């Protein structure tokens, strides 16, 4: 699983809704090209983007009912930007895809070089008898 996330302190990238429409279109076209490419190779399982973190909420169950707070990561402004789940023949291919996606064009048309966390999706535990 490729998780794309970045910290506002690591990258000087304004929120996508504030980008020039041409820059947004270029970014989306880049992502769609890779969706098509990875779909064609049979490697893409799923790709999703997420809304900006100001819409996120943390929900915790409790004896008195749920507690809902803003979140996540309010202090360091680090947030999950989206994810790509791929099924590849090798770890090297997964890392290659991560590097390609990291270079998506940003608000200024230049590669963003986003840090991308790569993690294995664990199999579902076997049922207990």
PDB file of C-alpha atoms in Angstrom:
ATOM      1  CA  UNK A   1       0.000   0.000   0.000  1.00  0.00           C
ATOM      2  CA  UNK A   2       1.316   3.441  -0.853  1.00  0.00           C
ATOM      3  CA  UNK A   3       0.222   6.121   1.560  1.00  0.00           C
ATOM      4  CA  UNK A   4       0.785   9.647   0.370  1.00  0.00           C
ATOM      5  CA  UNK A   5       1.151  12.148   3.125  1.00  0.00           C
ATOM      6  CA  UNK A   6       3.120  15.275   3.726  1.00  0.00           C
ATOM      7  CA  UNK A   7       3.741  17.870   6.372  1.00  0.00           C
ATOM      8  CA  UNK A   8       3.018  21.512   5.706  1.00  0.00           C
ATOM      9  CA  UNK A   9       6.328  22.191   7.456  1.00  0.00           C
ATOM     10  CA  UNK A  10       8.222  19.905   5.017  1.00  0.00           C
ATOM     11  CA  UNK A  11       6.663  21.242   1.815  1.00  0.00           C
ATOM     12  CA  UNK A  12       5.612  24.770   1.016  1.00  0.00           C
ATOM     13  CA  UNK A  13       2.496  23.682  -0.869  1.00  0.00           C
ATOM     14  CA  UNK A  14      -0.781  25.555  -0.541  1.00  0.00           C
ATOM     15  CA  UNK A  15      -4.002  23.521  -0.262  1.00  0.00           C
ATOM     16  CA  UNK A  16      -5.156  22.215  -3.657  1.00  0.00           C
ATOM     17  CA  UNK A  17      -8.464  24.146  -3.546  1.00  0.00           C
ATOM     18  CA  UNK A  18      -6.411  27.369  -3.645  1.00  0.00           C
ATOM     19  CA  UNK A  19      -4.309  26.366  -6.701  1.00  0.00           C
ATOM     20  CA  UNK A  20      -4.653  27.997 -10.084  1.00  0.00           C
ATOM     21  CA  UNK A  21      -7.182  25.917 -12.083  1.00  0.00           C
ATOM     22  CA  UNK A  22      -4.539  25.080 -14.735  1.00  0.00           C
ATOM     23  CA  UNK A  23      -2.158  23.727 -12.063  1.00  0.00           C
ATOM     24  CA  UNK A  24      -4.974  21.676 -10.537  1.00  0.00           C
ATOM     25  CA  UNK A  25      -5.874  20.283 -13.962  1.00  0.00           C
ATOM     26  CA  UNK A  26      -2.229  19.346 -14.628  1.00  0.00           C
ATOM     27  CA  UNK A  27      -1.976  17.593 -11.241  1.00  0.00           C
ATOM     28  CA  UNK A  28      -5.228  15.670 -11.766  1.00  0.00           C
ATOM     29  CA  UNK A  29      -4.223  14.709 -15.329  1.00  0.00           C
ATOM     30  CA  UNK A  30      -0.907  13.342 -13.982  1.00  0.00           C
ATOM     31  CA  UNK A  31      -2.723  11.229 -11.397  1.00  0.00           C
ATOM     32  CA  UNK A  32      -5.274   9.993 -13.946  1.00  0.00           C
ATOM     33  CA  UNK A  33      -2.478   8.979 -16.340  1.00  0.00           C
ATOM     34  CA  UNK A  34      -0.974   6.828 -13.584  1.00  0.00           C
ATOM     35  CA  UNK A  35      -4.354   5.362 -12.666  1.00  0.00           C
ATOM     36  CA  UNK A  36      -4.782   4.342 -16.304  1.00  0.00           C
ATOM     37  CA  UNK A  37      -1.220   2.999 -16.589  1.00  0.00           C
ATOM     38  CA  UNK A  38      -1.382   0.949 -13.390  1.00  0.00           C
ATOM     39  CA  UNK A  39      -4.870  -0.297 -14.253  1.00  0.00           C
ATOM     40  CA  UNK A  40      -3.577  -1.436 -17.653  1.00  0.00           C
ATOM     41  CA  UNK A  41      -0.702  -3.360 -16.030  1.00  0.00           C
ATOM     42  CA  UNK A  42      -3.080  -4.922 -13.478  1.00  0.00           C
ATOM     43  CA  UNK A  43      -1.122  -3.418 -10.564  1.00  0.00           C
ATOM     44  CA  UNK A  44      -3.694  -0.890  -9.317  1.00  0.00           C
ATOM     45  CA  UNK A  45      -6.055  -2.111  -6.621  1.00  0.00           C
ATOM     46  CA  UNK A  46      -7.379   1.291  -5.504  1.00  0.00           C
ATOM     47  CA  UNK A  47      -6.419   4.966  -5.478  1.00  0.00           C
ATOM     48  CA  UNK A  48      -8.212   7.617  -3.450  1.00  0.00           C
ATOM     49  CA  UNK A  49      -7.654  11.211  -2.495  1.00  0.00           C
ATOM     50  CA  UNK A  50      -8.945  12.684   0.728  1.00  0.00           C
ATOM     51  CA  UNK A  51     -10.524  16.039   1.558  1.00  0.00           C
ATOM     52  CA  UNK A  52      -8.445  18.640   3.345  1.00  0.00           C
ATOM     53  CA  UNK A  53      -7.792  17.934   7.038  1.00  0.00           C
ATOM     54  CA  UNK A  54      -9.990  20.791   8.260  1.00  0.00           C
ATOM     55  CA  UNK A  55     -12.937  18.494   7.445  1.00  0.00           C
ATOM     56  CA  UNK A  56     -11.558  15.579   9.507  1.00  0.00           C
ATOM     57  CA  UNK A  57     -12.977  14.523  12.846  1.00  0.00           C
ATOM     58  CA  UNK A  58     -11.753  12.084  15.507  1.00  0.00           C
ATOM     59  CA  UNK A  59     -14.532   9.962  17.022  1.00  0.00           C
ATOM     60  CA  UNK A  60     -14.122   7.970  20.214  1.00  0.00           C
ATOM     61  CA  UNK A  61     -16.777   5.742  21.715  1.00  0.00           C
ATOM     62  CA  UNK A  62     -17.432   6.087  25.407  1.00  0.00           C
ATOM     63  CA  UNK A  63     -19.807   5.181  28.215  1.00  0.00           C
ATOM     64  CA  UNK A  64     -21.548   8.550  27.835  1.00  0.00           C
ATOM     65  CA  UNK A  65     -21.724   8.335  24.054  1.00  0.00           C
ATOM     66  CA  UNK A  66     -19.256   9.319  21.372  1.00  0.00           C
ATOM     67  CA  UNK A  67     -16.799  12.187  21.705  1.00  0.00           C
ATOM     68  CA  UNK A  68     -16.110  14.043  18.463  1.00  0.00           C
ATOM     69  CA  UNK A  69     -13.129  16.373  18.109  1.00  0.00           C
ATOM     70  CA  UNK A  70     -11.294  18.040  15.262  1.00  0.00           C
ATOM     71  CA  UNK A  71      -8.361  16.155  13.897  1.00  0.00           C
ATOM     72  CA  UNK A  72      -6.110  14.505  13.072  1.00  0.00           C
ATOM     73  CA  UNK A  73      -2.644  15.903  13.720  1.00  0.00           C
ATOM     74  CA  UNK A  74      -3.654  19.421  14.741  1.00  0.00           C
ATOM     75  CA  UNK A  75      -0.215  20.365  16.079  1.00  0.00           C
ATOM     76  CA  UNK A  76       2.189  19.426  13.277  1.00  0.00           C
ATOM     77  CA  UNK A  77      -0.157  19.858  10.297  1.00  0.00           C
ATOM     78  CA  UNK A  78       0.816  16.455   8.941  1.00  0.00           C
ATOM     79  CA  UNK A  79      -2.023  14.615   7.283  1.00  0.00           C
ATOM     80  CA  UNK A  80      -2.920  11.761   4.998  1.00  0.00           C
ATOM     81  CA  UNK A  81      -3.336  13.171   1.489  1.00  0.00           C
ATOM     82  CA  UNK A  82      -4.608   9.985  -0.102  1.00  0.00           C
ATOM     83  CA  UNK A  83      -3.556   6.453  -0.835  1.00  0.00           C
ATOM     84  CA  UNK A  84      -2.756   4.077  -3.641  1.00  0.00           C
ATOM     85  CA  UNK A  85      -3.022   0.340  -3.136  1.00  0.00           C
ATOM     86  CA  UNK A  86      -0.998  -1.627  -5.656  1.00  0.00           C
ATOM     87  CA  UNK A  87      -0.292  -5.304  -6.133  1.00  0.00           C
ATOM     88  CA  UNK A  88       3.169  -5.641  -7.661  1.00  0.00           C
ATOM     89  CA  UNK A  89       5.553  -8.475  -8.433  1.00  0.00           C
ATOM     90  CA  UNK A  90       8.331  -6.948  -6.340  1.00  0.00           C
ATOM     91  CA  UNK A  91       9.143  -4.376  -3.702  1.00  0.00           C
ATOM     92  CA  UNK A  92      11.378  -2.668  -6.262  1.00  0.00           C
ATOM     93  CA  UNK A  93       8.333  -2.025  -8.478  1.00  0.00           C
ATOM     94  CA  UNK A  94       6.350  -0.606  -5.551  1.00  0.00           C
ATOM     95  CA  UNK A  95       9.226   1.770  -4.762  1.00  0.00           C
ATOM     96  CA  UNK A  96       9.430   2.762  -8.434  1.00  0.00           C
ATOM     97  CA  UNK A  97       5.718   3.626  -8.453  1.00  0.00           C
ATOM     98  CA  UNK A  98       6.078   5.596  -5.207  1.00  0.00           C
ATOM     99  CA  UNK A  99       8.892   7.659  -6.719  1.00  0.00           C
ATOM    100  CA  UNK A 100       6.843   8.368  -9.841  1.00  0.00           C
ATOM    101  CA  UNK A 101       3.822   9.499  -7.828  1.00  0.00           C
ATOM    102  CA  UNK A 102       6.004  11.607  -5.551  1.00  0.00           C
ATOM    103  CA  UNK A 103       6.891  13.751  -8.554  1.00  0.00           C
ATOM    104  CA  UNK A 104       3.302  14.840  -9.258  1.00  0.00           C
ATOM    105  CA  UNK A 105       3.206  18.450 -10.428  1.00  0.00           C
ATOM    106  CA  UNK A 106       2.319  20.991  -7.764  1.00  0.00           C
ATOM    107  CA  UNK A 107       0.771  24.445  -7.666  1.00  0.00           C
ATOM    108  CA  UNK A 108       3.719  25.905  -9.586  1.00  0.00           C
ATOM    109  CA  UNK A 109       3.900  23.126 -12.197  1.00  0.00           C
ATOM    110  CA  UNK A 110       7.109  21.734 -10.711  1.00  0.00           C
ATOM    111  CA  UNK A 111       7.383  18.216  -9.237  1.00  0.00           C
ATOM    112  CA  UNK A 112       6.207  18.227  -5.622  1.00  0.00           C
ATOM    113  CA  UNK A 113       8.547  15.387  -4.595  1.00  0.00           C
ATOM    114  CA  UNK A 114       6.149  14.462  -1.802  1.00  0.00           C
ATOM    115  CA  UNK A 115       7.448  12.023   0.795  1.00  0.00           C
ATOM    116  CA  UNK A 116       5.504   8.818   0.277  1.00  0.00           C
ATOM    117  CA  UNK A 117       5.233   6.199   2.976  1.00  0.00           C
ATOM    118  CA  UNK A 118       5.205   2.654   1.595  1.00  0.00           C
ATOM    119  CA  UNK A 119       3.616  -0.011   3.753  1.00  0.00           C
ATOM    120  CA  UNK A 120       2.555  -3.583   3.187  1.00  0.00           C
ATOM    121  CA  UNK A 121      -1.132  -4.358   3.510  1.00  0.00           C
ATOM    122  CA  UNK A 122      -1.354  -7.197   6.002  1.00  0.00           C
ATOM    123  CA  UNK A 123      -3.430 -10.244   5.148  1.00  0.00           C
ATOM    124  CA  UNK A 124      -6.595 -10.833   7.112  1.00  0.00           C
ATOM    125  CA  UNK A 125      -5.945 -13.050  10.130  1.00  0.00           C
ATOM    126  CA  UNK A 126      -7.053 -16.628   9.770  1.00  0.00           C
ATOM    127  CA  UNK A 127     -10.375 -17.433  11.443  1.00  0.00           C
ATOM    128  CA  UNK A 128     -10.102 -18.999  14.872  1.00  0.00           C
ATOM    129  CA  UNK A 129     -11.743 -22.442  15.223  1.00  0.00           C
TER     130      UNK A 129
END
